[in-house]
Each structure stands twice: as structure tokens, then as C-alpha cells.
Amino acid sequence: MEPSDSVTHKNGRQRKTTGASLQIENMDRTRRDREMGGSGPDVDEEAEGLLQGSDSEDRIRAKVRPGLRKELGNVLLLLFLYVLQGIPLGLAGSIPLIMQSKSVSYKDQAFFSFVFWPFSLKLLWAPLVDALYFSRFGRRKSWLVPTQYLLGLFMLYLSVTVDSLLQSDGSHGPNVVTLTAVFFMLAFLAATQDIAVDGWALTMLSRENVGYASTCNSVGQTAGYFLGNVLFLALESANFCNKYLRREPKDTGIVTLADFLFYGGVLFLVSTTLVAIFKRESEHGQGKRRVQEETQGVLETYKLLFSIIKLPTVFSFCTLLLTAKVGFSAADAVTGLKLVEAGVPKEQLALLAVPMVPLQILLPLIISKYTAGPRPLDIFYKAFPFRLLIGLGYALLVWWTPSVKQDGGFPVYYYAIVLLSYALHQVALYSMYVACMAFHAKVSDPLIGGTYMTLLNTVTNLGGNWPSTVSLWLVDPLTSKKCQGAAGQSCGSLDEAALCVKEGGVCVTSLDGYYVESVVCVVIGLVWWVWLGKKMRRLQEESPAAWRCKINQ
């Protein structure tokens, strides 16, 4: 799964994860960019070189190499499109924290977590985006323009309705079903836009500069997620604004969720109109060598995916990927919400992601030195138990939090401990992530490397999503509460809890399902590590032929 921000909420990963989420897919795109950008010259270019002779070779290269300056406009456009993509993802990542402050159930949180599935399943409709388009309008603009218009319209719709959807009173809580449906569509459209922009990036930039596409992706998505999540939660918080940005305190933040959605929707509509009118998809500038896109039929692509999955080694590896992160699900999915429930301000948790950015940049570079050999999954195996122990540490942190709370909030040393815990978690997480990516690159059939890598990354992401959703769903059933002060009342449901309070009682938690899940998940994780972890390591001993599709042999 992609690196996650488990302190702020597991779904915040998709930015970065930022949530992220998405750095695994960025690695996939980086590999594809290198494969496409590093391919040999076209036949016509080879003939030209032979005709001109070796004396003119340097002049030819100088002529066809455009340099970054000449393509700075395209690079900036790609960066902007990826920033736009990150904004709705950041907003979606902030909603669980907002809902948690309104005391929604964890079943509702589990239901809303389906919002973050589209980026893990986009491989299912990516072949359609690649194959179906209007050639006059442009292969990528045929999808980019309508999806971004719909994103803008959905955000404008939400700006009018989101306050009522999130409104909570004694009789009912936020309208989780409608919120989930709308934000699921936002995530689905953002994932579709991601497919279109990724494909456009390969032809928008010259062969020499196509590697900058992955940089634009990583930086742009992270910046967009920061705007929609961290910056929004800070500016939406009355406490944060009164403490750091205002001289006279007010009851609300500088911006509301409705305001942010409105201006975001306007930004989408205006920028998409400008791109549709002024940006040509195909540029035939002199001296620019551009990557030639392959056009593959939809049925052929799906057949190729199915042929990969049928390989015994790939099937076994995918099964392991789908179950490997069960042991971390409680820590990744529930910890941040439990901290908010304990009184930690959601904007403070979001801001903790800021000092982690340098660490998230450096860790892959450092860890990659140890995963470059023939057995990258050894690092995955060694980091596994440490990440399980960190999950138990998160449970202790949640248990300790109420006793540290003061009238003015939480002391500085508390946030320092939270930050340290998060940093240790990132080290273990990135060790597993980089090792897994290195193995994906090692075993992928080079003739279909992009499709192969995307399939493995999709399974990896899905292997993190479904356990997180299940963990959120099970928190309430595993929690036991008693009604104190009102005889004959119970707190088994929200209605019963409301009746308990109405009768003068108070609901007291006797057993928190989060702690039960934390222990159970660690036990499951240890069993997986001892039994299935060794099987995963043995997959490294398989010959390259065992990972190669028969159609390519």
C-alpha cells in the first residue's frame, strides 16, 4: 500500500500518501517513464544519423534536444493538473476527521472509507480511458476536460449542501450515505483524471524530458493534498486561526468547508476551460522528439491482465499482498480517529504531516540502497515485526492521551512524542514499501512492464484498503458500553445511548474495541510473518521465467 499518514487518519495516505496513497503508483509511473523515455530512437532518426555521418552527430543531438526551458510551459501545466487532482483527495481525507468531531459511529467511518477505493481500482477502467476518445479533440483531453468539469460541478454542488450533510443534532448525525456517494464520485473522477494526465504526460514532454512527469506527479499531488487537507483544516479551525492568525478571536475559522469547495469548484471550471481552448494536445514543434504512444485494444489489455494473474507465482504473490497488511489495519485506520475522539485537535494532527515531508523524501533514497540486490523482500520481512510493535505503541499512545490532556489543550512534549511515533512508523512503512516496489520492478516482464507493474501496485493498494475498512467496521461491535446513572438503560446503539442520556445517565466505555483490534491484528500479523512471510521470501528464488507471460515467451 502507499505510504500512509496513520496519525491523521489512514485515508490521508492517499495523498501522500499523502495518502496518499499514491507514491506506489508514482513509482510505477516513474518506471514507465524511464522505459518509454529510455527507448531507442525511431527508425527515421536512425536513418538520418547514418546519412549525416558521425561529424554531424553532435549537431543533430543539439538540434533535437529541446532542453527544459523550452518545455517549461508543459512542465508547469502538468504540475498544475496534478495539484488540481490532489485537492479533492485532500478534502476527502479531511472529512473523516470532521465527522469524528461530530461523534459519528465507526461503522459510518467504515462506510465512508470506500471513498478511497477508486485509486486502488482504477486499473479496471484504465484500458477504456486509453482506448476510447475523440481524435479531433485529443486522446487525453477527451477524458481530462469532462472529468475536470464534473469535478468542478460536484464541488460547487457540495459547497451548497455540505453544511446540511455534516449537520449533527440530537436526533440524527451527518448524512454519511450522501457524503460517501458524492466524495466517491470525486475520487472516481480524480482517478480518471489521473489516468488521462499520466498518459498525456508521456507525449506532452519530449523524450529527453519525459522523466520530469513523475516529478510533477509527486510534487503536484502532494501540494494539492496539502492544500485540501492540511491547509484547509488549519484555516477552518477557529482555535488555530484565533491563536496564530487573528488578533480578535471569532467563533469560526477564516474559511469554511463550503467556501473552500466553492472556490475549488470555480478553479476547476475556469482552468479546464482555458486548457480546452488554448492547449493543443499534439505539438509538432521542430526538433522535438516525442514518445510514441502505443494504442492497444481494450479486450487485448484485459486479456493481458488476466494472463498475468494466471501465472502461479503472480497469483501466490498477489494473495500474499492482499493479506500482508491485516496486522497493521487497526493502527493505520483507527488511531487518528481515536486521537480526535480523545480531544486532540484535528488541525494539529494534520499539521504533524508537515515535518514528515523531508523524512518521506529521504527514506526511499536511503532504503533503496539496501533493496537494490537480488533479495529486496528481505527488507520487507525484517521491517514487518517492527511495524507491528509500532502498532501496539499507537494503542498505548491512545490510552495515554486522556491523562495528558490539560485545560489549555495538550503540552508540547505530547506532540513531540506523537511526532516521534509517527516518524518511527514511517521508517518501518517505507522500508516495506520500497522493498515491495523493488521486487515489483525485478519480476515484471520487461515487454509489458507498465501493465505488469500497475497490476501489482493495484493489488498492493487494495491489500491496504480492505483491511482498513473492515477494521473501522468492527470497532463498534467490539466495544462494550454501560449506562451509569439510569437504571434499566443500555448504550448498545446510538438511540439507546441517547435514551440513556435523556434519562439522566451517562454512557461509559468498559471495553474499547480499538484495543481489542490492536491486539488481534498484531497476533494475526505475527502469524502471517512466521508462516506466510517466509513463503513471500521464497518467491525471490523463483526463476525469471516463472514471472514471464506465455504470450511473450
XYZ file of C-alpha atoms in Angstrom:
553
model
C 0.000 0.000 0.000
C 1.074 3.576 -0.399
C 2.757 5.296 2.489
C 0.085 6.393 4.904
C -0.435 9.122 7.420
C -1.789 6.897 10.142
C -1.742 9.659 12.746
C -4.103 11.968 10.908
C -6.166 9.096 9.530
C -5.370 6.151 7.404
C -7.130 7.684 4.462
C -4.888 10.665 4.472
C -2.356 8.389 2.936
C -3.749 8.850 -0.433
C -2.072 11.970 -0.686
C 0.986 11.212 0.308
C 0.147 9.374 0.624
C -0.114 11.919 1.235
C -2.171 9.455 1.286
C -1.656 9.231 -0.158
C -1.681 6.963 -1.350
C -0.198 7.356 -4.325
C 3.545 7.124 -4.244
C 3.373 3.449 -5.154
C 1.634 4.473 -8.334
C 4.176 7.255 -8.744
C 6.939 4.642 -8.684
C 5.034 2.759 -11.356
C 4.791 5.849 -13.470
C 8.471 6.632 -12.927
C 9.389 3.183 -14.219
C 7.129 3.521 -17.241
C 8.539 6.957 -17.969
C 12.052 5.588 -17.898
C 11.114 2.671 -20.118
C 9.442 4.938 -22.636
C 11.942 7.763 -22.343
C 14.929 5.456 -22.497
C 13.839 3.541 -25.551
C 15.874 3.596 -28.705
C 15.463 6.211 -31.443
C 12.904 5.893 -34.172
C 13.819 4.295 -37.476
C 13.699 7.651 -39.283
C 16.055 9.175 -36.750
C 18.470 6.288 -37.134
C 18.463 6.726 -40.914
C 19.071 10.439 -40.552
C 22.063 9.789 -38.341
C 23.545 7.385 -40.886
C 23.103 9.863 -43.717
C 24.572 12.798 -41.883
C 27.614 10.891 -40.658
C 29.445 10.968 -37.393
C 30.746 14.530 -37.861
C 27.238 15.962 -37.699
C 26.019 13.726 -34.878
C 26.629 16.301 -32.190
C 24.813 18.979 -34.181
C 21.830 16.689 -34.657
C 21.626 15.952 -30.941
C 21.857 19.623 -30.120
C 19.045 20.276 -32.564
C 16.613 17.658 -31.298
C 17.275 18.161 -27.594
C 14.847 20.906 -26.628
C 16.043 21.442 -23.076
C 13.789 22.003 -20.080
C 13.434 25.745 -20.672
C 11.690 25.269 -23.994
C 9.200 22.895 -22.369
C 8.780 24.748 -19.098
C 5.198 25.621 -20.004
C 4.295 21.947 -20.439
C 6.022 21.023 -17.195
C 4.141 23.733 -15.317
C 0.840 22.633 -16.871
C 1.432 19.045 -15.768
C 2.330 20.246 -12.290
C -0.861 22.318 -12.134
C -3.042 19.419 -13.305
C -1.600 17.163 -10.616
C -2.162 19.885 -7.993
C -5.806 20.037 -9.054
C -6.007 16.274 -8.700
C -4.714 16.381 -5.133
C -7.228 18.968 -3.874
C -10.367 16.752 -3.844
C -8.296 13.910 -2.382
C -7.155 16.157 0.438
C -10.717 17.282 1.102
C -11.897 13.667 1.166
C -9.146 12.887 3.668
C -10.318 15.705 5.954
C -13.965 14.596 6.105
C -13.387 11.584 8.437
C -11.694 13.875 10.963
C -14.560 16.362 10.731
C -17.128 13.592 11.126
C -15.237 12.166 14.110
C -15.546 15.503 15.900
C -19.317 15.096 15.433
C -19.291 11.689 17.160
C -20.289 9.519 14.216
C -20.053 5.756 14.604
C -17.102 3.789 13.352
C -19.439 1.875 11.053
C -20.158 5.202 9.385
C -16.408 5.814 9.128
C -16.010 2.386 7.554
C -18.729 3.160 5.034
C -17.083 6.459 4.125
C -13.720 4.728 3.698
C -14.976 3.292 0.397
C -14.371 6.801 -0.942
C -10.669 5.982 -1.104
C -11.005 2.792 -3.134
C -11.130 4.229 -6.704
C -7.387 4.924 -6.812
C -6.779 1.298 -5.899
C -9.171 0.000 -8.562
C -8.578 2.365 -11.476
C -6.838 -0.400 -13.408
C -10.340 -1.788 -14.050
C -11.328 1.132 -16.300
C -7.911 2.467 -17.339
C -7.997 0.474 -20.630
C -11.244 2.233 -21.543
C -9.682 5.649 -20.950
C -6.730 4.697 -23.125
C -8.753 3.236 -25.995
C -11.915 5.379 -26.304
C -11.562 9.025 -27.335
C -12.381 11.683 -29.940
C -9.341 12.021 -32.158
C -10.226 15.578 -33.222
C -10.420 16.831 -29.665
C -7.457 14.819 -28.414
C -6.889 11.407 -26.924
C -6.295 12.690 -23.383
C -8.387 15.863 -23.477
C -11.397 13.705 -24.386
C -11.306 12.465 -20.796
C -9.470 15.246 -18.967
C -11.865 18.059 -19.858
C -15.183 16.356 -18.990
C -13.825 14.781 -15.780
C -12.460 18.101 -14.541
C -15.724 19.874 -15.427
C -17.601 17.235 -13.429
C -15.154 17.640 -10.537
C -15.844 21.371 -10.526
C -19.609 20.880 -10.691
C -19.561 18.323 -7.879
C -17.540 20.712 -5.716
C -19.996 23.536 -6.410
C -22.881 21.228 -5.516
C -21.140 20.256 -2.288
C -20.483 23.904 -1.402
C -24.248 24.385 -1.181
C -25.161 21.125 0.544
C -22.142 20.072 2.626
C -23.150 22.010 5.743
C -26.525 20.278 5.869
C -24.917 16.913 5.109
C -22.492 17.325 8.005
C -25.047 18.834 10.371
C -25.482 16.871 13.571
C -28.109 17.275 16.290
C -29.707 15.143 18.953
C -31.986 13.292 16.541
C -29.567 12.433 13.749
C -25.950 12.751 12.731
C -24.254 13.605 9.442
C -25.742 12.171 6.263
C -22.951 9.665 5.738
C -24.559 7.883 2.784
C -24.855 11.031 0.661
C -21.425 12.252 1.727
C -19.920 8.925 0.726
C -21.692 8.892 -2.633
C -20.588 12.412 -3.572
C -16.996 12.074 -2.400
C -16.759 8.654 -4.018
C -17.618 10.321 -7.309
C -14.984 12.983 -6.617
C -12.367 10.290 -6.017
C -13.517 8.319 -9.064
C -13.245 11.389 -11.281
C -9.852 12.290 -9.793
C -8.601 8.756 -10.501
C -9.882 9.010 -14.081
C -8.188 12.386 -14.466
C -5.007 10.774 -13.143
C -5.129 8.128 -15.885
C -5.589 10.796 -18.558
C -2.860 13.100 -17.245
C -0.392 10.219 -16.848
C -0.927 9.267 -20.473
C -0.748 12.860 -21.685
C 2.498 13.430 -19.790
C 4.285 10.871 -21.957
C 3.500 12.763 -25.165
C 3.362 16.321 -23.850
C 7.075 16.239 -22.996
C 9.947 15.338 -25.270
C 11.746 12.056 -24.817
C 14.651 13.765 -23.050
C 12.368 15.483 -20.523
C 9.667 12.862 -20.029
C 11.246 11.867 -16.718
C 10.025 15.160 -15.238
C 6.466 13.819 -15.468
C 6.905 11.661 -12.381
C 8.356 14.645 -10.507
C 5.342 16.744 -11.443
C 3.094 13.913 -10.280
C 4.732 13.505 -6.886
C 5.140 17.211 -6.143
C 1.771 18.220 -7.588
C -0.324 15.606 -5.813
C 1.440 16.291 -2.525
C 0.910 20.040 -2.883
C -2.739 19.587 -3.846
C -3.365 17.249 -0.945
C -1.669 19.718 1.392
C -3.982 22.486 0.188
C -7.135 20.367 0.506
C -6.249 18.717 3.798
C -3.621 20.356 5.999
C -4.153 23.967 4.935
C -7.926 23.643 4.868
C -8.143 22.034 8.325
C -5.896 24.761 9.742
C -7.854 27.651 8.201
C -11.185 26.015 9.060
C -10.269 25.703 12.730
C -11.380 28.606 14.882
C -8.845 27.689 17.577
C -5.912 27.656 15.154
C -6.930 30.921 13.478
C -7.552 32.693 16.795
C -4.213 31.503 18.177
C -1.942 32.162 15.207
C -3.697 34.294 12.579
C -6.069 36.711 14.346
C -5.854 39.490 16.836
C -9.518 39.309 17.790
C -10.930 35.799 18.340
C -14.004 34.608 16.458
C -16.203 31.525 16.610
C -15.326 30.302 13.119
C -12.194 29.849 11.061
C -11.055 32.047 8.219
C -12.695 29.734 5.658
C -15.486 27.201 5.917
C -15.735 23.893 4.090
C -18.451 25.374 1.879
C -16.219 28.317 0.957
C -13.273 26.075 0.136
C -15.417 23.825 -2.041
C -16.922 26.803 -3.885
C -13.597 28.396 -4.757
C -12.154 24.991 -5.618
C -15.050 24.315 -7.980
C -14.607 27.691 -9.681
C -10.880 26.977 -10.066
C -11.625 23.656 -11.760
C -14.156 25.139 -14.171
C -12.056 28.140 -15.182
C -8.773 26.254 -15.566
C -10.415 23.421 -17.508
C -11.982 25.905 -19.917
C -8.605 27.523 -20.530
C -6.956 24.147 -21.142
C -9.721 23.055 -23.511
C -9.456 26.240 -25.574
C -5.780 27.121 -25.603
C -3.839 23.890 -25.078
C -3.286 21.637 -28.053
C -2.745 18.018 -27.220
C -0.426 17.272 -30.149
C 2.504 19.586 -30.695
C 4.731 19.111 -33.695
C 7.438 21.557 -32.833
C 10.579 21.275 -34.894
C 13.344 19.264 -33.305
C 11.179 17.764 -30.576
C 11.360 14.018 -30.229
C 8.207 12.842 -28.529
C 7.328 9.471 -27.147
C 5.041 7.497 -29.422
C 2.059 6.129 -27.536
C 1.046 2.567 -28.054
C -2.595 2.005 -28.899
C -3.802 -1.293 -27.554
C -7.349 -2.612 -27.761
C -9.495 -2.841 -24.656
C -10.018 -6.595 -24.947
C -6.319 -7.164 -25.567
C -5.433 -5.227 -22.428
C -7.854 -7.162 -20.244
C -6.624 -10.440 -21.719
C -3.082 -9.412 -20.909
C -4.004 -8.653 -17.300
C -5.767 -11.986 -16.972
C -2.774 -13.830 -18.418
C -0.524 -12.193 -15.819
C -2.780 -13.109 -12.913
C -2.973 -16.736 -14.067
C 0.762 -17.210 -13.549
C 1.184 -19.359 -10.379
C 3.917 -17.135 -8.970
C 1.928 -13.946 -9.593
C -1.244 -15.461 -8.141
C 0.616 -16.528 -4.983
C 2.302 -13.148 -4.666
C -0.997 -11.267 -5.118
C -2.618 -13.444 -2.433
C 0.188 -12.542 -0.047
C -0.097 -8.843 -0.909
C -3.840 -8.895 -0.220
C -3.305 -10.306 3.287
C 0.018 -8.805 4.369
C -1.387 -5.615 5.902
C -4.138 -7.087 8.059
C -1.806 -6.816 11.044
C -1.421 -3.047 10.573
C -5.046 -2.193 9.803
C -6.130 -1.109 13.300
C -3.115 1.156 13.708
C -3.389 2.676 10.248
C -7.152 3.106 10.067
C -8.355 3.860 13.581
C -5.539 5.532 15.535
C -6.009 9.036 14.148
C -9.759 8.940 14.724
C -9.249 7.725 18.297
C -6.899 10.626 18.979
C -9.524 13.068 17.711
C -12.110 11.305 19.884
C -9.778 11.775 22.855
C -9.699 15.521 22.250
C -6.616 16.087 20.091
C -7.423 18.910 17.629
C -7.730 17.566 14.105
C -5.837 20.517 12.649
C -2.875 19.783 14.937
C -2.780 16.190 13.736
C -2.879 17.378 10.135
C -0.001 19.788 10.723
C 2.150 16.941 12.043
C 2.407 15.744 8.453
C 4.419 18.837 7.513
C 7.697 17.981 9.315
C 7.400 14.446 7.921
C 7.798 15.606 4.314
C 11.645 15.724 4.373
C 11.701 12.298 6.001
C 9.336 10.888 3.374
C 11.614 12.235 0.654
C 14.861 10.906 2.143
C 13.685 7.486 3.315
C 13.132 5.954 -0.148
C 16.564 7.182 -1.227
C 18.256 5.657 1.801
C 16.324 2.392 1.851
C 16.717 1.814 -1.883
C 20.439 1.203 -1.309
C 19.528 -1.938 0.644
C 16.829 -3.178 -1.734
C 18.841 -2.958 -4.944
C 20.170 -6.513 -4.649
C 18.613 -9.802 -5.714
C 16.572 -10.214 -2.494
C 14.684 -6.950 -1.823
C 11.904 -8.695 0.129
C 14.366 -9.481 2.915
C 13.998 -5.846 3.996
C 10.204 -6.216 3.843
C 10.415 -9.287 6.072
C 12.752 -7.653 8.614
C 10.687 -4.457 8.918
C 7.410 -6.346 9.336
C 7.610 -7.132 13.109
C 8.838 -3.634 13.950
C 5.793 -2.136 12.284
C 3.594 -4.482 14.302
C 5.248 -3.300 17.521
C 4.721 0.314 16.497
C 1.022 -0.509 16.129
C 0.955 -1.590 19.766
C 2.770 1.637 20.603
C -0.035 3.566 18.909
C -2.562 1.771 21.118
C -0.574 2.799 24.207
C -0.470 6.368 22.885
C -4.269 6.466 22.540
C -4.674 5.013 26.043
C -2.262 7.607 27.485
C -3.761 10.628 25.690
C -6.735 11.403 28.025
C -4.461 11.538 31.077
C -2.215 14.136 29.421
C -4.979 16.496 28.341
C -4.986 19.861 30.086
C -7.389 22.778 30.174
C -5.396 24.587 27.521
C -5.030 21.527 25.324
C -2.023 19.219 25.196
C 1.552 20.027 26.234
C 4.344 20.366 23.706
C 6.050 17.171 24.844
C 2.902 15.219 23.979
C 3.019 16.363 20.344
C 6.747 15.609 20.310
C 6.006 12.014 21.328
C 3.259 11.735 18.711
C 5.651 13.069 16.091
C 8.367 10.609 17.135
C 5.906 7.723 16.991
C 4.815 8.767 13.547
C 8.425 9.078 12.356
C 9.239 5.553 13.547
C 6.130 4.297 11.802
C 7.232 5.974 8.577
C 10.645 4.279 8.736
C 9.072 0.827 9.023
C 6.383 1.609 6.451
C 8.795 2.950 3.850
C 11.161 0.042 4.375
C 8.354 -2.326 3.391
C 7.100 -0.057 0.627
C 10.450 0.447 -1.116
C 11.282 -3.250 -0.805
C 7.950 -4.188 -2.358
C 8.421 -1.709 -5.203
C 11.921 -3.023 -5.866
C 10.583 -6.565 -6.119
C 7.802 -5.445 -8.454
C 10.383 -3.918 -10.754
C 12.571 -7.020 -10.511
C 9.928 -9.558 -11.532
C 7.851 -7.541 -14.021
C 8.075 -8.834 -17.557
C 10.057 -6.094 -19.356
C 7.973 -6.442 -22.523
C 4.834 -5.380 -20.643
C 6.465 -3.656 -17.671
C 3.937 -0.845 -17.338
C 0.867 -3.100 -17.233
C 2.640 -5.645 -15.036
C 3.757 -3.026 -12.500
C 0.361 -1.337 -12.445
C -1.353 -4.652 -11.710
C 0.967 -5.448 -8.798
C 0.643 -1.919 -7.418
C -3.139 -2.096 -7.662
C -3.190 -5.329 -5.683
C -0.824 -3.780 -3.126
C -3.098 -0.768 -2.640
C -6.186 -2.938 -2.411
C -4.416 -5.061 0.193
C -4.281 -1.980 2.398
C -7.782 -0.676 1.712
C -9.963 -3.650 2.532
C -8.405 -4.409 5.974
C -8.723 -0.736 6.926
C -12.407 -0.692 6.017
C -13.025 -3.907 7.961
C -11.134 -2.568 10.990
C -13.261 0.571 11.069
C -16.399 -1.511 10.702
C -15.565 -3.774 13.658
C -14.662 -1.110 16.223
C -18.258 -0.559 17.393
C -19.286 -4.253 17.599
C -16.185 -4.998 19.670
C -16.815 -2.072 22.025
C -18.772 -2.537 25.253
C -20.524 0.418 26.935
C -22.636 0.657 30.075
C -25.194 3.230 31.103
C -24.402 4.638 34.515
C -26.959 6.719 36.425
C -30.064 5.432 34.653
C -31.397 2.064 35.725
C -32.561 -0.320 33.020
C -30.892 1.605 30.187
C -28.094 0.486 27.895
C -25.741 2.034 25.339
C -25.676 -0.650 22.656
C -26.672 1.749 19.875
C -26.855 5.477 19.225
C -30.571 5.536 20.020
C -30.048 3.630 23.283
C -27.181 5.947 24.196
C -29.387 8.984 23.543
C -32.124 7.475 25.731
C -29.586 6.827 28.477
C -28.544 10.482 28.460
C -32.190 11.585 28.342
C -32.900 9.578 31.488
C -30.052 11.320 33.291
C -27.378 8.687 32.783
C -24.054 8.631 31.008
C -22.518 6.028 28.722
C -19.178 4.709 29.958
C -16.925 2.530 27.818
C -15.989 -0.630 29.644
C -14.076 -2.203 26.744
C -12.845 -0.255 23.724
C -12.943 -2.259 20.512
C -9.875 -0.395 19.250
C -7.674 -2.071 21.862
C -9.196 -5.456 21.088
C -8.491 -4.925 17.400
C -4.946 -3.736 18.089
C -4.071 -6.944 19.932
C -5.885 -9.229 17.488
C -4.291 -7.543 14.467
C -0.807 -7.886 15.940
C -1.413 -11.586 16.634
C -2.661 -12.096 13.078
C 0.324 -10.158 11.789
C 2.782 -12.288 13.735
C 1.179 -15.475 12.414
C 1.393 -14.098 8.883
C 5.030 -13.124 9.400
C 6.047 -16.545 10.700
C 4.056 -18.608 8.211
C 3.349 -16.631 5.041
C 6.235 -14.189 5.329
C 8.708 -16.980 4.676
C 6.716 -18.032 1.618
C 6.968 -14.494 0.290
C 10.733 -14.523 0.762
C 10.970 -17.817 -1.120
C 9.324 -16.216 -4.147
C 12.616 -14.386 -4.658
C 14.196 -17.729 -5.517
C 11.890 -18.305 -8.488
C 13.494 -18.017 -11.913
C 12.658 -15.036 -14.167
C 10.812 -17.412 -16.500
C 8.286 -18.122 -13.737
C 7.159 -14.474 -13.857
C 7.015 -14.161 -17.642
C 3.751 -14.254 -19.559
C 3.406 -17.114 -22.004
C 2.301 -14.765 -24.740
C 5.715 -13.136 -24.580
C 7.826 -16.276 -24.487
